[in-house]
PDB file of C-alpha atoms in Angstrom:
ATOM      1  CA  UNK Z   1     -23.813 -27.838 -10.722  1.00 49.00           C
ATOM      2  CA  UNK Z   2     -27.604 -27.260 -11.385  1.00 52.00           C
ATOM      3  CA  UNK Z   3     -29.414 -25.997 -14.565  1.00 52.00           C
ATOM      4  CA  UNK Z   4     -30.467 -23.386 -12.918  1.00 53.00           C
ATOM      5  CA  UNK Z   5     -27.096 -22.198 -11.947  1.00 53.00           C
ATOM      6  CA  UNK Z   6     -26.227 -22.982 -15.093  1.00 57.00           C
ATOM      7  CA  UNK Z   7     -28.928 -20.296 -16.475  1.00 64.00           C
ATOM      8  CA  UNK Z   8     -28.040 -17.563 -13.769  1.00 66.00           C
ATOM      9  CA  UNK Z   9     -26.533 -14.608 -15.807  1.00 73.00           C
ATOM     10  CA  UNK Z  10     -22.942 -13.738 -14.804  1.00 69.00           C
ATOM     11  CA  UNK Z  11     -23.027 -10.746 -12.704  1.00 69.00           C
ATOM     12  CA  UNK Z  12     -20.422  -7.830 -13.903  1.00 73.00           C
ATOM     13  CA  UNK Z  13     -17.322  -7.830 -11.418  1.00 71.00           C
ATOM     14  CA  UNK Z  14     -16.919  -4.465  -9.998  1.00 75.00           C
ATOM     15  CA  UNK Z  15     -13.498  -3.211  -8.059  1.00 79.00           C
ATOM     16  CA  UNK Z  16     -13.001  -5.029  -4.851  1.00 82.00           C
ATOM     17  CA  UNK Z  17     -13.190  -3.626  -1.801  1.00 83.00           C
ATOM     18  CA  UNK Z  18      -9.976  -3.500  -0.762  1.00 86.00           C
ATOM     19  CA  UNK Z  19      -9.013  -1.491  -4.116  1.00 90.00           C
ATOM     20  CA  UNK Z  20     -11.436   0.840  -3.229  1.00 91.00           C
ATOM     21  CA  UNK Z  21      -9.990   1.632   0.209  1.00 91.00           C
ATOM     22  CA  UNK Z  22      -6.639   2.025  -1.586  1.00 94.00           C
ATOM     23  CA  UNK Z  23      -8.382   4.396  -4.411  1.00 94.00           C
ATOM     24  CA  UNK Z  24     -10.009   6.190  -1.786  1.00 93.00           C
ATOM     25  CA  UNK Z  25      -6.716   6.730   0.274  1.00 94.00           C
ATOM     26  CA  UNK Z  26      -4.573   7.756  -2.774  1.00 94.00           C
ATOM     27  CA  UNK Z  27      -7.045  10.643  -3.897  1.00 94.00           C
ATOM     28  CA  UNK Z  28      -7.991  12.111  -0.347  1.00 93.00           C
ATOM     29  CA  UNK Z  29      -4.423  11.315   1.395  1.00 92.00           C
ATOM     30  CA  UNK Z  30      -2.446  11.944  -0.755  1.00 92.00           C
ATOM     31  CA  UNK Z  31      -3.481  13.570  -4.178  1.00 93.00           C
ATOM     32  CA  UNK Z  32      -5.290  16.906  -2.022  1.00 93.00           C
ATOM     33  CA  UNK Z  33      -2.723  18.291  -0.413  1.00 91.00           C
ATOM     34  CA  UNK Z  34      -0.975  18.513  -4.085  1.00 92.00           C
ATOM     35  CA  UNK Z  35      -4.101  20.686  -5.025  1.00 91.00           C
ATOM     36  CA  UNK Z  36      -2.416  24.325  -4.177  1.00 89.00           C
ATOM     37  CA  UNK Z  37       0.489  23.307  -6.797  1.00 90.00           C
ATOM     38  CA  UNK Z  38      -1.501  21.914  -9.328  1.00 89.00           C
ATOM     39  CA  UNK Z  39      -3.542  25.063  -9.365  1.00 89.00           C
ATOM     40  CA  UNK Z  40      -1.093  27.497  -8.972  1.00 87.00           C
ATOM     41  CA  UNK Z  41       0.724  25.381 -12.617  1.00 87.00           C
ATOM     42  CA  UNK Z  42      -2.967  26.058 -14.085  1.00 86.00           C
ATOM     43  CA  UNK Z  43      -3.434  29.636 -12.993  1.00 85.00           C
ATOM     44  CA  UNK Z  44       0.281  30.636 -13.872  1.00 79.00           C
ATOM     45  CA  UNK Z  45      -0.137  28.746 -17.339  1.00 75.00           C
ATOM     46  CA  UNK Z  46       3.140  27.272 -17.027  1.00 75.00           C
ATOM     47  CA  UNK Z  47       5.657  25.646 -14.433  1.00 78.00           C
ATOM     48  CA  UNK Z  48       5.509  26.801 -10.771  1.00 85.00           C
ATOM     49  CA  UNK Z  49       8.018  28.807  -9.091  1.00 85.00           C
ATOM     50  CA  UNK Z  50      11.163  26.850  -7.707  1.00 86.00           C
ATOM     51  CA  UNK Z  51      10.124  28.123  -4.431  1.00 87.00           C
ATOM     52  CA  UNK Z  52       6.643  26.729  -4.534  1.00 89.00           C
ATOM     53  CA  UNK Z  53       8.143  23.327  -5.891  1.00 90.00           C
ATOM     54  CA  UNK Z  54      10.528  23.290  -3.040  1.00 91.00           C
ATOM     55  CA  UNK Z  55       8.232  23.932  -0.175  1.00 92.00           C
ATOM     56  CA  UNK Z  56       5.407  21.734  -1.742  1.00 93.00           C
ATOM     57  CA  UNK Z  57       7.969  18.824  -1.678  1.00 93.00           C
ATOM     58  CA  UNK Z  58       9.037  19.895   1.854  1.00 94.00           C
ATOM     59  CA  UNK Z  59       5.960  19.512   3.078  1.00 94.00           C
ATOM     60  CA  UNK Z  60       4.488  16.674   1.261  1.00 94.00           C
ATOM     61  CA  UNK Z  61       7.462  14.504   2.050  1.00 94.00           C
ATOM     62  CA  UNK Z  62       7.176  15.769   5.803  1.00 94.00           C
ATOM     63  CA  UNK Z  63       3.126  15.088   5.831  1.00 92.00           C
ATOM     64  CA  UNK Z  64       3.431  12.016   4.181  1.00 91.00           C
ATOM     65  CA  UNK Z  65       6.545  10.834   6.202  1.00 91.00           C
ATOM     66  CA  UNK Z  66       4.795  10.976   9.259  1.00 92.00           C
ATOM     67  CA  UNK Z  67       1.566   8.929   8.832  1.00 89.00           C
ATOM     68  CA  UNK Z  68       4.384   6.405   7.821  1.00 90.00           C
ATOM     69  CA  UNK Z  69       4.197   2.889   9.664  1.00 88.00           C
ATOM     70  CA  UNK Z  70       7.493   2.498   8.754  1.00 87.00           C
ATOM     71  CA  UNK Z  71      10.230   3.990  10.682  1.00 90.00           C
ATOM     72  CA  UNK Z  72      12.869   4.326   8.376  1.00 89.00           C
ATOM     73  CA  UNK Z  73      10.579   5.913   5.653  1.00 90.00           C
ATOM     74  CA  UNK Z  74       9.171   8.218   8.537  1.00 92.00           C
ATOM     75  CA  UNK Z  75      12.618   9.405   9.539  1.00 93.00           C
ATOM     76  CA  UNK Z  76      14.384   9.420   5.716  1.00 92.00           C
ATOM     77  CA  UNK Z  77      11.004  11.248   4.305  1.00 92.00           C
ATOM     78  CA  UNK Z  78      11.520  14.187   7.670  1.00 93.00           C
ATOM     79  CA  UNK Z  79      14.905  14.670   6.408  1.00 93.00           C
ATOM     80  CA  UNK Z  80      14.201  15.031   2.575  1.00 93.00           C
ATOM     81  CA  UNK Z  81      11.941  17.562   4.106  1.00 93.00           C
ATOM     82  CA  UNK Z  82      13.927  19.074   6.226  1.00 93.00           C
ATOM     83  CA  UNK Z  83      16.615  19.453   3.229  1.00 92.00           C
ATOM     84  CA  UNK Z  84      13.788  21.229   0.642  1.00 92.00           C
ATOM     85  CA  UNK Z  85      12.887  23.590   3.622  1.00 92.00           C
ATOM     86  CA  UNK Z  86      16.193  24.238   3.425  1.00 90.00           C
ATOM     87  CA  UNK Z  87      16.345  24.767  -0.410  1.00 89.00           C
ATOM     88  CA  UNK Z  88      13.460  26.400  -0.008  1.00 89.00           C
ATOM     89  CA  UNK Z  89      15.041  28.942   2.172  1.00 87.00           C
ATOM     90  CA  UNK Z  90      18.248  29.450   0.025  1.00 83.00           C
ATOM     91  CA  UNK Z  91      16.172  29.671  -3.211  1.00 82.00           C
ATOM     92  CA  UNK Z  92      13.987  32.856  -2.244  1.00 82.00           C
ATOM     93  CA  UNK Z  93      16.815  34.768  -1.793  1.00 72.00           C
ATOM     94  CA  UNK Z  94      18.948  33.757  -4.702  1.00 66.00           C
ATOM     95  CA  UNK Z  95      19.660  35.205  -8.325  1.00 61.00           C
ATOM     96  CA  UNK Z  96      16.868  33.523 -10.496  1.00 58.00           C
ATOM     97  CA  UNK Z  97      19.707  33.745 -13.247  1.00 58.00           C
ATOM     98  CA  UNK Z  98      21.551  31.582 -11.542  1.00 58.00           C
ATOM     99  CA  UNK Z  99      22.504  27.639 -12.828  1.00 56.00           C
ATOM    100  CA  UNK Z 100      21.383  26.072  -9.314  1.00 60.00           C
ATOM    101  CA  UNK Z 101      17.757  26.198 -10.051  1.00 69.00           C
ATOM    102  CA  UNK Z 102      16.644  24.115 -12.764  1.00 76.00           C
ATOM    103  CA  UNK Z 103      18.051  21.733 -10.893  1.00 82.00           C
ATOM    104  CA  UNK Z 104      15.748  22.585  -7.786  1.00 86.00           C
ATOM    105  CA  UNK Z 105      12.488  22.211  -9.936  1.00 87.00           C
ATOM    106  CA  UNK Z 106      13.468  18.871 -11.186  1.00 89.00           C
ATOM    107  CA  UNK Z 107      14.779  17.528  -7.639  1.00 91.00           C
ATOM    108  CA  UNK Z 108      11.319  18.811  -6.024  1.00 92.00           C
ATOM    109  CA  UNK Z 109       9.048  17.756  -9.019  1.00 92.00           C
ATOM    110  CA  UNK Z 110      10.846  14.045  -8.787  1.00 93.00           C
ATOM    111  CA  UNK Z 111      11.017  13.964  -5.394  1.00 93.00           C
ATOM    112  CA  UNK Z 112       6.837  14.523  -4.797  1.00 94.00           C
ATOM    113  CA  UNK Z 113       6.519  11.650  -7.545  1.00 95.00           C
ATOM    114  CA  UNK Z 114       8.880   9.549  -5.828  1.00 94.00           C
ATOM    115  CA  UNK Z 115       6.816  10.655  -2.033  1.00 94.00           C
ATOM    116  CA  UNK Z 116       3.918   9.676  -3.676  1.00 95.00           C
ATOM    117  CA  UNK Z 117       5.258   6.405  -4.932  1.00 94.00           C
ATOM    118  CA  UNK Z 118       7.003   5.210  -1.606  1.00 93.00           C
ATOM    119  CA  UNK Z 119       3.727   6.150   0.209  1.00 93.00           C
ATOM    120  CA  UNK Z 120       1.299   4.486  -2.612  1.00 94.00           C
ATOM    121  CA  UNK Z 121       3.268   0.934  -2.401  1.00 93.00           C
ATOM    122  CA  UNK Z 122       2.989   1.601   1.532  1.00 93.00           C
ATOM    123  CA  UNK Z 123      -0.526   2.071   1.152  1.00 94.00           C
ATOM    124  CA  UNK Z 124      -1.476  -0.750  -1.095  1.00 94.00           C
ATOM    125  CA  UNK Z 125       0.591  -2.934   1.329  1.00 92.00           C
ATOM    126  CA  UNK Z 126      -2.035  -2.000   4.077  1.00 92.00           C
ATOM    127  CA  UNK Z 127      -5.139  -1.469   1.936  1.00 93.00           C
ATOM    128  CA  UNK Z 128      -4.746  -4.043  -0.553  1.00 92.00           C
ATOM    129  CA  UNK Z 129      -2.289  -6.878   0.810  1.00 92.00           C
ATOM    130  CA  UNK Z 130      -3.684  -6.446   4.441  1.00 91.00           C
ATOM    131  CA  UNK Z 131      -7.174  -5.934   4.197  1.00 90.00           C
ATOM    132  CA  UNK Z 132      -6.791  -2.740   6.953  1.00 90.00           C
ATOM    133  CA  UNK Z 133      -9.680  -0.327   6.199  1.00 89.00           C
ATOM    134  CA  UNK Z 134      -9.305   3.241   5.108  1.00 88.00           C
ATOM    135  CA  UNK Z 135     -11.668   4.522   6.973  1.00 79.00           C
ATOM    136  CA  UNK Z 136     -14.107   2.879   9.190  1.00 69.00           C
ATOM    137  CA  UNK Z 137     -17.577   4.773   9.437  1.00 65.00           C
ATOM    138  CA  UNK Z 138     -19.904   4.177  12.408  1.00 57.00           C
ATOM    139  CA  UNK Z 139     -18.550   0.099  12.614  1.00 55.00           C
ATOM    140  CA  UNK Z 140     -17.095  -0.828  16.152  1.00 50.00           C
ATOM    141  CA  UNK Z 141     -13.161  -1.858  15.924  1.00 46.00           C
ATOM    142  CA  UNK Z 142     -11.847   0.278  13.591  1.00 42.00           C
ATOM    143  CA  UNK Z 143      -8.646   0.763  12.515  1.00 42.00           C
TER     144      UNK Z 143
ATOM    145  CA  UNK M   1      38.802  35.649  -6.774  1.00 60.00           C
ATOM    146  CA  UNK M   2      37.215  38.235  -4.434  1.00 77.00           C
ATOM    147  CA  UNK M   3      35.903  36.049  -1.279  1.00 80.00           C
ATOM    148  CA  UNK M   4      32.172  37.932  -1.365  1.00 77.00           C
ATOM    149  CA  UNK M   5      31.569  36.677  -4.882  1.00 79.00           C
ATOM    150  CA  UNK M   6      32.899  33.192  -4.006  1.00 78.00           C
ATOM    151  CA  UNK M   7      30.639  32.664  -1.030  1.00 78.00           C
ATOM    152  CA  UNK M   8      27.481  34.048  -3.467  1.00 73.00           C
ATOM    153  CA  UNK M   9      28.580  31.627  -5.934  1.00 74.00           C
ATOM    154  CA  UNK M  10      28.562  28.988  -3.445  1.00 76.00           C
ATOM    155  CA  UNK M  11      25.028  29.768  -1.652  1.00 75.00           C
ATOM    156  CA  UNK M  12      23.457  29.833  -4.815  1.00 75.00           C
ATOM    157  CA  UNK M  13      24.757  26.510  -5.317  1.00 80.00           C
ATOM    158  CA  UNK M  14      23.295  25.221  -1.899  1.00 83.00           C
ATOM    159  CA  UNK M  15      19.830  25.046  -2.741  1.00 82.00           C
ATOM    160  CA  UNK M  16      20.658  22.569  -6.418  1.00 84.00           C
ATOM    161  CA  UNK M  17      22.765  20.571  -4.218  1.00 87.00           C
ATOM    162  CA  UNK M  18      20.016  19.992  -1.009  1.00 87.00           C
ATOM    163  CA  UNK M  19      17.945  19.153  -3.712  1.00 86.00           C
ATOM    164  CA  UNK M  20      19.762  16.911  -5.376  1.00 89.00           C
ATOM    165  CA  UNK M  21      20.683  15.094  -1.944  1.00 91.00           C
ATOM    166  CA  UNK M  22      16.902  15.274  -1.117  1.00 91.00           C
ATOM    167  CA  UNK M  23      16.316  13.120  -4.569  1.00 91.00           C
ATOM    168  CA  UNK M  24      18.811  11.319  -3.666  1.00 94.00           C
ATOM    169  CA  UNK M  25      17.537  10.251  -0.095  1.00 93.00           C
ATOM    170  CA  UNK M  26      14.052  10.108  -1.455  1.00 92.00           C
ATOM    171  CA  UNK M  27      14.809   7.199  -4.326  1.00 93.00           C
ATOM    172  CA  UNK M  28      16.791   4.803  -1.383  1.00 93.00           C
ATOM    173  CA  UNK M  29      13.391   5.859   0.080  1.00 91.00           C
ATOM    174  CA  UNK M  30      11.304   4.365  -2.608  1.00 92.00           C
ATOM    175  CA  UNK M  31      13.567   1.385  -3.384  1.00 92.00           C
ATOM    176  CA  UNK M  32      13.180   0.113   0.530  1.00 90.00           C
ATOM    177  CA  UNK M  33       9.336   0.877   0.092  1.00 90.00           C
ATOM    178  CA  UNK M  34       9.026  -1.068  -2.760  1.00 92.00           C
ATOM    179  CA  UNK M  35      11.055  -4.038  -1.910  1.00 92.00           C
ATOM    180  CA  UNK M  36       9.288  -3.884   1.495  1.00 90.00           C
ATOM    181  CA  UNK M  37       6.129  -4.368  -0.479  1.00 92.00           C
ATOM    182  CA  UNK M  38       7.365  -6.901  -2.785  1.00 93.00           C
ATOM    183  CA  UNK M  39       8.652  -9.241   0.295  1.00 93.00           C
ATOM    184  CA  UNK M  40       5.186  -9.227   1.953  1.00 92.00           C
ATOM    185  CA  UNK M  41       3.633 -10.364  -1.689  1.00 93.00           C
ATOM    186  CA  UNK M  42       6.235 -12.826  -1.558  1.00 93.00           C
ATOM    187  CA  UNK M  43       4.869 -14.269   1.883  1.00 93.00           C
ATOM    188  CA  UNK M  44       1.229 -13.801   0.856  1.00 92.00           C
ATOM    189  CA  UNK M  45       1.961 -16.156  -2.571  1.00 92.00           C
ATOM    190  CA  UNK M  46       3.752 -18.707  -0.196  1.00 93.00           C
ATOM    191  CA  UNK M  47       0.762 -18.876   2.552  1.00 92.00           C
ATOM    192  CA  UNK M  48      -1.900 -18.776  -0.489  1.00 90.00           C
ATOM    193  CA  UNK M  49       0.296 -21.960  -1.410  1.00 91.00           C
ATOM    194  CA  UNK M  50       0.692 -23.397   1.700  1.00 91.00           C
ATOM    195  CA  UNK M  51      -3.448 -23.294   2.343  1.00 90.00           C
ATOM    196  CA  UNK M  52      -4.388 -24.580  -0.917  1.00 88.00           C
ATOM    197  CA  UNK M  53      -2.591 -27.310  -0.246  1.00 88.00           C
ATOM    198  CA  UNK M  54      -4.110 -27.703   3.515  1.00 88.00           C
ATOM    199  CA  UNK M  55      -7.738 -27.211   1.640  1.00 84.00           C
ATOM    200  CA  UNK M  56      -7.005 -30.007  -0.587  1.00 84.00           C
ATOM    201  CA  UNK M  57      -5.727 -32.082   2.147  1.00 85.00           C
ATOM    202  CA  UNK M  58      -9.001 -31.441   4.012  1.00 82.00           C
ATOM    203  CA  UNK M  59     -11.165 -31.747   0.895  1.00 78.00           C
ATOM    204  CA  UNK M  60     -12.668 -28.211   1.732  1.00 75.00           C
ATOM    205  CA  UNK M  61     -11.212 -26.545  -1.620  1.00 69.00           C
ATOM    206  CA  UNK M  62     -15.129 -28.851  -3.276  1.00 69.00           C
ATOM    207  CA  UNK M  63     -16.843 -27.646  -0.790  1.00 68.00           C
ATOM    208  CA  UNK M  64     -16.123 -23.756  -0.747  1.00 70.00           C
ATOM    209  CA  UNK M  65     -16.188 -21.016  -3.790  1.00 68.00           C
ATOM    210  CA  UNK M  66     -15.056 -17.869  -3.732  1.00 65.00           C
ATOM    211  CA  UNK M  67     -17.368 -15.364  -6.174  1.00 63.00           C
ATOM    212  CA  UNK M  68     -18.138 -11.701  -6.456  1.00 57.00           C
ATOM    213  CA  UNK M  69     -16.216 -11.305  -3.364  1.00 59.00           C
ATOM    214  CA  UNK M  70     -18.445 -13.784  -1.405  1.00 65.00           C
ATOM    215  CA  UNK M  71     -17.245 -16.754   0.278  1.00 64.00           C
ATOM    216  CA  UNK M  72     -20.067 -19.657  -0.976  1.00 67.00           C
ATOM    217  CA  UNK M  73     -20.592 -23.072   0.308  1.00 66.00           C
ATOM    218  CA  UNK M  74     -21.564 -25.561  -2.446  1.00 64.00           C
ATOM    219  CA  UNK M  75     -24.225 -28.345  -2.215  1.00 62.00           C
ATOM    220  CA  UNK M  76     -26.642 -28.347   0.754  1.00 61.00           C
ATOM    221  CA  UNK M  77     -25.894 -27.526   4.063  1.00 59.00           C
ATOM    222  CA  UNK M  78     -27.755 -30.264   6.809  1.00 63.00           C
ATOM    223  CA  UNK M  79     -27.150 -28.616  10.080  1.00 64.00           C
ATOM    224  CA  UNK M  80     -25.703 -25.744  12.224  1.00 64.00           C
ATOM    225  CA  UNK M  81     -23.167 -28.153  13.149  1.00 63.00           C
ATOM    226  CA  UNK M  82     -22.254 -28.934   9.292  1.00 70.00           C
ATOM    227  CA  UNK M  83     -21.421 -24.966   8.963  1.00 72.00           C
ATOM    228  CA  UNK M  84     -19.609 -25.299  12.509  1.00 78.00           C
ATOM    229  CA  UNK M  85     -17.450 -27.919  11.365  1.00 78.00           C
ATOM    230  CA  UNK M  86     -16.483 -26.309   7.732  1.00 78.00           C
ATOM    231  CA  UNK M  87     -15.583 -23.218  10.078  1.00 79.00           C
ATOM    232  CA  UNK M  88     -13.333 -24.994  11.976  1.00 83.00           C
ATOM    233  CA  UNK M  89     -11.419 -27.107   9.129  1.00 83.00           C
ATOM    234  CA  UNK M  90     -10.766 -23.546   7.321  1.00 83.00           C
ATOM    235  CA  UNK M  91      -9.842 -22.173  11.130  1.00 86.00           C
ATOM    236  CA  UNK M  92      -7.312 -25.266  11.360  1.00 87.00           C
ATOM    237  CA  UNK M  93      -6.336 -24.944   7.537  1.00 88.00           C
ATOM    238  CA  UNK M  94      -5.173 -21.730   8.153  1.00 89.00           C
ATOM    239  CA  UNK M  95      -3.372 -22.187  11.505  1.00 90.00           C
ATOM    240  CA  UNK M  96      -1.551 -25.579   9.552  1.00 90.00           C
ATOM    241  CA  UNK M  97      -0.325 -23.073   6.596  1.00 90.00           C
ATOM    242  CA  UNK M  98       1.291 -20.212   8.795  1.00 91.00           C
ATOM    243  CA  UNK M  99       2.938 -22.249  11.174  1.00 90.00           C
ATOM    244  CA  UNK M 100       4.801 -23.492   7.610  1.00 90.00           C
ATOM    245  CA  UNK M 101       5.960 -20.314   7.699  1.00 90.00           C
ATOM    246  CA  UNK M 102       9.232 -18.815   9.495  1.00 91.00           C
ATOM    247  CA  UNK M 103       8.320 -16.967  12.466  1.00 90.00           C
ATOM    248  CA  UNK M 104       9.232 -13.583  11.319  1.00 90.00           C
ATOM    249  CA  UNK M 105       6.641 -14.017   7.916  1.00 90.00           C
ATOM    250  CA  UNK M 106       3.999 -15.637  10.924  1.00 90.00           C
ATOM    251  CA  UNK M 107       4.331 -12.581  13.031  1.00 90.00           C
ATOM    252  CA  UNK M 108       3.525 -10.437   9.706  1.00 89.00           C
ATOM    253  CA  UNK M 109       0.566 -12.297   9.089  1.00 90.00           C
ATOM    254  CA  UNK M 110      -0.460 -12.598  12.552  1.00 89.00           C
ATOM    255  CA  UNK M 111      -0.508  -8.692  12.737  1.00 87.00           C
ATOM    256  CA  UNK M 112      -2.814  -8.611  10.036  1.00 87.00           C
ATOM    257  CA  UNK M 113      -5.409 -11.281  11.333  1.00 87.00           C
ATOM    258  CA  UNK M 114      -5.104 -10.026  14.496  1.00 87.00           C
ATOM    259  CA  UNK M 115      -6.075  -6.546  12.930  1.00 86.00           C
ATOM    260  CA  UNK M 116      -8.215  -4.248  15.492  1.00 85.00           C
ATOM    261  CA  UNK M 117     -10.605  -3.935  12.316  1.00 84.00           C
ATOM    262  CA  UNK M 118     -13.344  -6.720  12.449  1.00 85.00           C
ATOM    263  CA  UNK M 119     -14.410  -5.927   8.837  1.00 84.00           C
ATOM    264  CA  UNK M 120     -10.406  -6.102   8.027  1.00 86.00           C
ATOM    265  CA  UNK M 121     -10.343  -9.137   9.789  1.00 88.00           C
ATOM    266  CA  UNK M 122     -12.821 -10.749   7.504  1.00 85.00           C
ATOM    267  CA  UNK M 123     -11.676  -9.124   4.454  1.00 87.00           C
ATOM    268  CA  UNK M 124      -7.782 -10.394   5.080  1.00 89.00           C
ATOM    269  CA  UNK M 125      -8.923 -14.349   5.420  1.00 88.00           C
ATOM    270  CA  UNK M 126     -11.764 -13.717   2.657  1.00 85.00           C
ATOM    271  CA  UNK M 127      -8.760 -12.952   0.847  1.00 87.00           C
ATOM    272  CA  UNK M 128      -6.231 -15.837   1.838  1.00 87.00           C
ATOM    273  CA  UNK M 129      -9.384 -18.291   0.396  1.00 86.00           C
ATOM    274  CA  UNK M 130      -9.445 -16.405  -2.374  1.00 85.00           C
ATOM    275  CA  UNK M 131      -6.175 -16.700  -3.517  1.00 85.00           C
ATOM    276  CA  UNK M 132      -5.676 -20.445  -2.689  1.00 87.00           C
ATOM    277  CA  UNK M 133      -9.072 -21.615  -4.043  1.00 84.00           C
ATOM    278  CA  UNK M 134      -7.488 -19.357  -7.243  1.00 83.00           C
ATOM    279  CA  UNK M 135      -4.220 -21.112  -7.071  1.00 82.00           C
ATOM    280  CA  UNK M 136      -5.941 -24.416  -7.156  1.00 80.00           C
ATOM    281  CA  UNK M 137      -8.114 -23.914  -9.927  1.00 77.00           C
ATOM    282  CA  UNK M 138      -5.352 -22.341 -11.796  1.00 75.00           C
ATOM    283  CA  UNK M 139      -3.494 -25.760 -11.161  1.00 70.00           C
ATOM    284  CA  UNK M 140      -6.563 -27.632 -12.295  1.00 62.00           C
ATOM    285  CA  UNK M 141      -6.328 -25.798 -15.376  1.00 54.00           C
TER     286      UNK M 141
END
């Protein structure tokens, strides 16, 4: 090694670019479509509806489900949606006094977290481990 | 028991259960996502092994650095045909540490050299030097 490499100021190591793809993917894939229910818990000053929480994780797991590369995650996360549709459905039109639905607003509110978290370690597989690009802007051969 | 309040009893059960059984389903979900993601780190730390090993064996791991995401080539380079031939040891040091693999962790990695993506191409064996120029100084140290 030279002096004068010796002399060359470290340069500040900023977050690669495969973490950025990932960062990028986890706030516009998959943190916007939670927007409507994390506005509706701000405007409402407290928890959401059951309802909402049911049909938010009904169709989160479906939309996330399907842009899935993997197909047992694509066909389990279509059936947990297919069940909180269903819950969904049922919940509308029963007795809010009733025991049943605490229970619905802590299966839906785990069930987006654990969405999120089956898609994220998806996602950092093909970000992170596997270099694939996000998104691919105006560069021929993209993904 | 009249029958009409035992079937409202039981649909207002319906939507706790489906939601329990949608947890349910959704945390099997997670753990096969998860150990899905921890096998393929698995393979990469084995191939990352497997080529630092090949770059040693080819002397390349003195030659090459790996900094601020840059792939570097130390001393002085003569020639085009000096670059050429560095290309082509890392090309062959590569192709020597997956075929150590089994062929179901090669076809893995093959998918993701073999990328459409040019840029993710690049990135992905950027990355596989990376790591094994990493594991070597690591084993240095």
């Amino acid at each position: 090694m030279t002096d004068n490499a010796v002399k060359k100021p470290r340069a500040i190591k900023g977050v690669s670019e495969e973490l950025t793809e990932f960062f990028t993917c986890l706030i516009l894939h998959m943190l916007v479509p939670l927007l409507p229910l994390i506005i509706e818990t701000w405007k409402m000053k407290g928890a959401p509806t059951e309802a909402t929480l049911a049909i938010t994780a009904s169709m989160y797991s479906i939309s996330i489900g399907l842009s899935s590369r993997n197909k047992a995650v694509f066909s389990l996360a279509l059936f947990v949606g297919i069940l909180f549709s269903m819950a969904f459905g049922f919940s509308i039109g029963t007795d809010t006094s009733v025991d049943s639905l605490p229970s619905v607003k802590f299966g839906a509110v785990v069930t987006i977290l654990l969405v999120f978290g089956i898609h994220a370690c998806e996602r950092y597989n093909k970000h992170v481990v596997e270099c694939i690009p996000f998104w691919n802007f105006g560069k021929r051969g993209a993904s | 028991m009249n029958i009409s309040n035992f079937i409202a009893e039981i649909t207002n059960l319906i939507p706790g259960l489906l939601s329990t059984l949608g947890l349910v389903i959704a945390a099997y979900t997670m753990h096969k996502s998860s150990s899905f993601l921890r096998y393929r780190l698995q393979i990469e730390r084995k191939l990352a092994h497997n080529l630092a090993l090949e770059l040693k064996k080819r002397h390349i791991e003195s030659q090459v650095s790996c900094e601020l995401n840059r792939l570097e080539i130390r001393g002085s380079l003569d020639s085009d045909k000096d670059i050429q031939e560095i290309e082509s040891e890392i090309h062959s040091a590569i192709m020597s540490a997956i075929q150590q693999l089994v062929e179901e962790e090669q076809l893995l990695i093959k998918e993701s050299l073999e990328q459409p993506s040019k840029q993710g191409q690049f990135h992905y064996i950027r990355k596989l030097l990376n790591n094994s120029l990493q594991e070597l100084s690591h084993q240095k140290a």
